[in-house]
Amino acid sequence: MRCLPLRLAAVAITCVAVLAHAQPPASNDPPAPLLPTIEKAAQGLPAGGFVLAEVDHQHVTFAAAGNPAPHADVAPGKVVFEIGSITKVFTALLLAEAVNEHRAALTDPIAKFLPSDLKLAPATAAITLEQLATHTSGLPSLPTNFQPADPLDPYADYSVEKLYDFLRTWQPDHPAPQPADYSNLGFGLLGHLLERIYAQPYAKLIHDRITSPLGLSDTVIALDPGQTARFALPHSGGEAVKPWRLDALAGAGALRSTAADLAKFAQALLTPADTPLYAAWKLIREPRVPFGTRGSHLGLAIMIATRNGETVYNHSGGTGGFRSYLELVPATGRATVLWLNNDTLEPALLVAQVRRPPAPAPTPVASSTPPPTLTTAELATFTGVYVIDNRARFTAVLGPEQQLELRLTGQPFIPVHAIAPDRFAASVVAAKFEFTRDHAGHIDGVILHQNGHTVPARRTDEPAPHVIFLSPDKPGEYLGHYQLTSAAVFDVTTRAGHLFVKLTGQPAFPVFCTAPDEFVYDVVPAALTFERDANGSVTAVVLHQNGRDQRAPRVKD
């Protein structure tokens, strides 16, 4: 979850899918140690720290790096944190329990469990419980009437009444099921429907049916005084931010927990026959729909992938000042819990960095043919927008030196150079791009080859955007802090010459220059205009989004 006025892709309870399917045979060797990588990452954190729990059958080890605990006397495993979207796994287990008890069926439409006087469009009413749980309902990530009174605690005032108001007016573009597209709204609605199915509050359902039977005493929504004393302080970069509270959308990400509780939860899922969750876990872990671009699938909430020949079940989470990750490998009896109280890094990516299989060695190709030399006109034929899925795309443009530059959504442009007809190699990372053509010889797609994986993308009719590449000294004019509200600040930085903008409670995203002092995001429809005084000094930035212009004066350091 994450949400601020700049409603970025990260505005919601987040989920990061990181596992791939092309793997070598399984191995009985223990996984690569995570702690050295985490300790190194903690050194670069502006605040907060990591807690790691590693499960090996019945043995659990805990470690911390940085400063995650509110007090030095709180053991790493007992520090309380917001688990964000890992809550969805708990919600899915509740759904499975309802199905196994014949209270509901996965094929039941949502209208069956909503008030009879709540009039919905036919396609909305027909959405099923399974489609909510597999992100195939077509519901957006967040409702269109999501306008938080407090951007730093954005879900607190989103009530059931607002949820119903949205459902009354929403009309999907196409009937469900649709390709899986992550929806916090969908899981929030599922949690609410489960409340109506059981006629009990969501928190009580979680307690009575999951946490109490498993002995997860610290996995709750509302903290008692003792848990509050152990609650980690959430951070966005170097700034402390508010904890998040959820009302109607609790099923999407309201739970707090500890590494010790999640480790115990993981052990229960690794050996479900020994717990009351056997039938529910069996139902939710069944692969149901493809998800992402690397051969992964979704069960009910749970992500399913393969690594080193072994099935890996996983889910990540994120709120305004927390990031978390849970993975289970039943074949080895091992599981990992990793969280940090900062929005700067994604634990899932750190785990993938250590445990993904090494890329296969490149096959030498003997050739006396030199790399092709392409004219500017020839390079221009490769420019355009190439869609990977509903949320990610490659964009190709001509750079300042009349060379091809590519970016992936949420990342800066990187230069590429031709190495063979229709094949390019990145200059700054180990990646290659292979452009494909249709029967008429027109470019119709591109395939990324990286770390032994392939990611295909389809060319669209959308033209390449106009982008101005800044001179090396230009980004420095914009660096600094800009006060949007009393609690929200834009932090403008550079990375390798690219301008990045971070809003309190959200990660930093690159922005791209389209005119002097004008920049756009590529993760959401939003733009920034920097203002200057009579002397030419940058004095403010204006956010343009959703028809609103919000000015943020520059803060003097």
XYZ file of C-alpha atoms in Angstrom, residues 112-454:
343
model
C -25.025 -12.336 -3.968
C -23.391 -10.974 -0.811
C -24.022 -7.241 -1.190
C -27.156 -5.420 -0.020
C -30.088 -6.075 -2.329
C -30.726 -2.349 -2.742
C -27.175 -1.724 -4.013
C -27.758 -1.504 -7.760
C -24.747 -2.482 -9.860
C -24.019 -2.611 -13.556
C -24.596 -6.197 -14.759
C -20.900 -6.755 -15.521
C -19.962 -5.484 -12.067
C -22.570 -7.605 -10.310
C -21.303 -10.711 -12.144
C -17.709 -10.434 -10.856
C -16.974 -13.585 -8.874
C -15.163 -14.152 -5.595
C -12.456 -16.066 -7.451
C -11.912 -13.137 -9.812
C -11.419 -10.819 -6.831
C -8.904 -13.245 -5.321
C -6.951 -13.689 -8.566
C -6.907 -9.996 -9.582
C -8.897 -10.816 -12.740
C -12.021 -8.815 -11.874
C -11.040 -5.778 -13.902
C -11.441 -3.551 -10.845
C -8.845 -0.767 -10.709
C -6.107 -0.795 -8.109
C -7.900 2.009 -6.279
C -11.457 3.337 -6.618
C -12.031 6.545 -8.552
C -13.534 8.204 -5.458
C -10.404 7.584 -3.400
C -9.630 11.104 -2.114
C -7.983 10.742 1.311
C -8.495 13.475 3.879
C -4.997 12.734 5.193
C -2.597 11.743 2.397
C -0.173 10.288 4.935
C -2.854 7.916 6.292
C -4.768 7.509 3.046
C -7.047 4.524 3.677
C -8.296 5.597 7.104
C -11.381 7.447 5.859
C -12.333 5.175 2.970
C -15.591 3.816 4.362
C -18.058 1.160 3.305
C -20.372 3.969 2.165
C -17.673 5.251 -0.199
C -17.031 1.719 -1.422
C -20.708 1.278 -2.238
C -20.826 4.682 -3.950
C -17.992 3.563 -6.210
C -19.579 0.213 -7.001
C -22.892 1.879 -7.937
C -21.254 3.960 -10.645
C -18.430 1.757 -11.901
C -18.749 0.116 -15.288
C -15.947 -2.203 -16.469
C -14.607 -1.816 -20.002
C -14.955 -5.562 -20.510
C -16.681 -8.309 -18.515
C -14.544 -10.366 -16.146
C -12.388 -12.360 -16.182
C -9.699 -10.051 -17.477
C -5.917 -10.570 -17.525
C -4.568 -10.454 -13.979
C -3.945 -6.858 -12.929
C -3.160 -6.234 -9.270
C -6.084 -4.609 -7.449
C -6.040 -3.494 -3.831
C -9.658 -2.454 -4.261
C -10.577 -5.985 -5.304
C -9.070 -7.535 -2.200
C -10.511 -4.829 0.025
C -13.927 -5.642 -1.410
C -13.293 -9.367 -0.867
C -12.517 -8.740 2.809
C -15.763 -6.784 3.145
C -17.765 -9.561 1.459
C -16.277 -12.093 3.881
C -17.497 -9.913 6.749
C -20.990 -10.134 5.281
C -20.708 -13.879 4.604
C -19.744 -14.574 8.209
C -21.604 -11.628 9.785
C -18.446 -10.811 11.744
C -15.825 -8.032 11.553
C -12.712 -8.790 9.514
C -10.418 -8.511 12.546
C -12.452 -11.104 14.457
C -12.462 -13.476 11.490
C -8.674 -13.272 11.281
C -8.343 -13.869 15.017
C -10.822 -16.706 15.354
C -9.980 -18.612 12.196
C -6.237 -18.062 11.623
C -4.169 -16.283 14.231
C -5.652 -17.811 17.390
C -5.521 -21.434 16.156
C -1.913 -20.920 15.034
C -0.835 -18.989 18.120
C -0.011 -15.786 16.232
C -0.637 -13.441 19.146
C 1.072 -10.436 17.544
C -0.757 -10.614 14.196
C -3.530 -8.067 14.628
C -5.021 -4.893 13.228
C -5.401 -2.886 16.463
C -2.319 -2.933 18.701
C -2.529 -3.305 22.464
C -0.207 -1.175 24.678
C 2.491 -3.842 24.759
C 2.484 -4.221 20.972
C 2.465 -0.451 20.533
C 5.659 -0.261 22.591
C 7.264 -2.729 20.162
C 5.964 -1.068 16.986
C 8.693 0.035 14.560
C 8.687 3.671 13.501
C 7.848 3.857 9.778
C 10.040 5.980 7.510
C 9.914 7.414 4.027
C 13.553 8.011 3.198
C 14.947 9.971 6.119
C 11.562 11.182 7.366
C 9.315 9.516 9.938
C 5.781 8.981 8.580
C 2.459 7.874 9.990
C 1.297 4.285 10.438
C -1.578 3.360 8.171
C -5.131 2.465 9.219
C -7.630 0.769 6.922
C -11.388 0.839 7.159
C -13.473 -0.710 4.367
C -10.427 -2.046 2.513
C -8.882 -3.853 5.495
C -8.683 -7.139 3.577
C -6.120 -5.600 1.248
C -3.481 -4.731 3.838
C -4.503 -3.870 7.399
C -2.545 -6.436 9.408
C 0.449 -5.822 11.655
C 2.688 -8.678 12.741
C 6.207 -9.691 13.773
C 8.899 -11.746 12.081
C 8.358 -14.391 14.775
C 4.633 -14.643 13.994
C 5.163 -14.728 10.227
C 7.833 -17.407 10.663
C 5.326 -19.475 12.647
C 2.721 -18.783 9.956
C 5.178 -19.956 7.298
C 5.872 -23.147 9.256
C 2.138 -23.851 9.361
C 1.915 -23.503 5.577
C 5.012 -25.648 5.044
C 3.426 -28.487 7.047
C -0.308 -27.752 6.651
C -1.394 -31.281 7.500
C -0.419 -30.520 11.094
C -2.601 -27.382 11.273
C -6.270 -26.385 10.865
C -5.298 -24.636 7.591
C -4.639 -27.763 5.538
C -7.726 -27.616 3.321
C -7.651 -23.822 2.984
C -3.958 -23.690 2.032
C -4.447 -26.524 -0.464
C -7.166 -24.474 -2.168
C -5.366 -21.125 -2.338
C -2.015 -22.478 -3.566
C -3.478 -24.031 -6.729
C -2.164 -22.122 -9.791
C -5.096 -20.410 -11.482
C -3.977 -17.598 -13.796
C -0.717 -16.384 -15.369
C 0.762 -13.341 -13.668
C 3.590 -11.121 -14.833
C 5.993 -11.788 -17.663
C 8.279 -14.513 -16.322
C 6.113 -17.601 -16.161
C 4.701 -16.937 -12.698
C 1.118 -17.716 -11.718
C -1.414 -16.651 -9.145
C -3.359 -18.862 -6.843
C -5.868 -17.167 -4.559
C -3.690 -14.174 -3.603
C -0.464 -16.184 -3.433
C 2.227 -15.759 -6.105
C 3.609 -19.017 -7.497
C 6.914 -19.328 -9.330
C 9.836 -21.686 -9.785
C 13.412 -21.153 -8.683
C 16.205 -23.703 -8.946
C 13.643 -26.284 -9.985
C 11.535 -25.743 -6.846
C 8.097 -24.202 -6.450
C 8.216 -20.939 -4.509
C 5.094 -19.381 -2.972
C 5.499 -15.709 -2.137
C 3.910 -12.355 -1.490
C 5.315 -8.922 -0.770
C 3.825 -5.937 0.997
C 4.310 -2.226 1.405
C 2.637 0.640 3.244
C 3.705 4.245 3.706
C 6.825 3.441 5.724
C 7.199 -0.358 5.599
C 8.221 -2.979 3.047
C 7.922 -6.736 3.603
C 8.348 -10.087 1.889
C 7.318 -13.672 2.659
C 8.338 -16.734 0.659
C 7.934 -20.479 1.184
C 9.698 -23.386 -0.522
C 7.835 -26.537 0.573
C 10.236 -28.926 -1.182
C 13.058 -27.844 1.126
C 11.011 -26.974 4.221
C 12.448 -23.460 4.132
C 10.861 -20.029 4.295
C 12.038 -16.422 4.488
C 10.533 -13.362 6.129
C 12.207 -10.014 5.467
C 10.902 -6.561 6.329
C 12.191 -3.034 6.843
C 10.687 0.143 8.230
C 11.560 2.335 5.256
C 10.142 2.704 1.755
C 13.580 3.028 0.146
C 14.172 -0.629 -0.773
C 12.091 -3.654 -1.741
C 12.935 -6.779 0.315
C 11.668 -9.018 -2.479
C 14.292 -7.638 -4.822
C 17.062 -8.163 -2.272
C 16.044 -11.807 -1.884
C 15.910 -12.246 -5.664
C 19.317 -10.637 -6.019
C 20.864 -13.273 -3.749
C 18.859 -16.364 -4.612
C 18.052 -16.179 -8.293
C 20.047 -18.678 -10.326
C 23.089 -17.364 -12.158
C 22.579 -16.431 -15.765
C 23.871 -19.037 -18.198
C 27.212 -18.250 -19.743
C 26.813 -16.631 -23.136
C 27.428 -18.868 -26.111
C 30.397 -17.579 -28.092
C 29.470 -16.661 -31.629
C 32.273 -16.651 -34.140
C 31.646 -13.985 -36.724
C 33.743 -11.777 -38.896
C 30.754 -9.519 -39.541
C 31.178 -6.136 -37.853
C 28.250 -4.608 -35.948
C 25.892 -2.750 -38.269
C 26.146 0.999 -38.613
C 22.664 2.501 -38.683
C 21.665 5.918 -39.918
C 19.485 8.180 -37.818
C 16.538 7.381 -40.083
C 17.101 3.658 -39.631
C 17.351 4.000 -35.857
C 14.119 6.010 -35.847
C 12.231 2.975 -37.151
C 12.807 1.296 -33.775
C 11.376 4.157 -31.700
C 7.962 3.789 -30.120
C 6.109 2.259 -27.180
C 6.126 -1.498 -26.553
C 3.634 -2.921 -24.036
C 4.688 -5.760 -21.710
C 1.471 -5.953 -19.688
C -1.148 -3.645 -18.211
C 1.417 -1.819 -16.089
C 4.796 -2.064 -17.781
C 6.157 -0.980 -21.123
C 9.371 -0.273 -22.955
C 9.775 3.141 -24.561
C 12.393 3.681 -27.275
C 13.532 7.155 -28.380
C 16.504 8.757 -30.067
C 19.006 10.186 -27.601
C 21.157 13.292 -27.777
C 23.902 11.552 -29.750
C 21.361 10.161 -32.218
C 21.586 6.758 -30.619
C 18.733 4.549 -29.491
C 17.700 4.862 -25.820
C 15.251 2.537 -24.041
C 13.487 2.698 -20.712
C 11.278 0.349 -18.730
C 8.359 1.910 -16.857
C 9.653 3.505 -13.658
C 13.288 3.455 -14.791
C 15.501 5.984 -16.594
C 16.542 5.680 -20.222
C 19.630 3.632 -21.025
C 21.634 3.861 -24.267
C 21.821 0.795 -26.503
C 23.999 0.061 -29.520
C 23.464 -2.210 -32.496
C 25.311 -5.541 -32.386
C 23.500 -7.316 -35.227
C 20.488 -6.668 -37.453
C 17.528 -5.866 -35.153
C 19.622 -6.638 -32.063
C 20.940 -4.098 -29.565
C 22.980 -4.318 -26.371
C 22.697 -1.993 -23.395
C 25.749 0.085 -22.618
C 25.348 0.227 -18.822
C 23.755 -3.124 -17.848
C 24.053 -6.716 -19.048
C 20.958 -6.763 -21.245
C 20.145 -7.245 -24.902
C 17.100 -6.237 -26.914
C 15.881 -8.189 -29.928
C 13.332 -6.453 -32.152
C 10.858 -8.634 -34.055
C 9.123 -8.022 -37.371
C 5.814 -9.046 -38.910
C 5.418 -10.787 -42.273
C 5.639 -7.428 -44.052
C 8.954 -6.605 -42.391
C 7.571 -3.984 -40.024
C 8.848 -3.924 -36.432
C 6.085 -5.316 -34.226
C 7.783 -6.094 -30.915
C 10.887 -6.279 -28.781
C 12.261 -8.994 -26.483
C 14.505 -8.208 -23.513
C 17.158 -10.854 -22.806
C 18.656 -10.487 -19.319
C 19.946 -12.845 -16.615
C 18.805 -15.868 -18.600
C 15.217 -14.569 -18.870
C 13.219 -13.167 -21.751
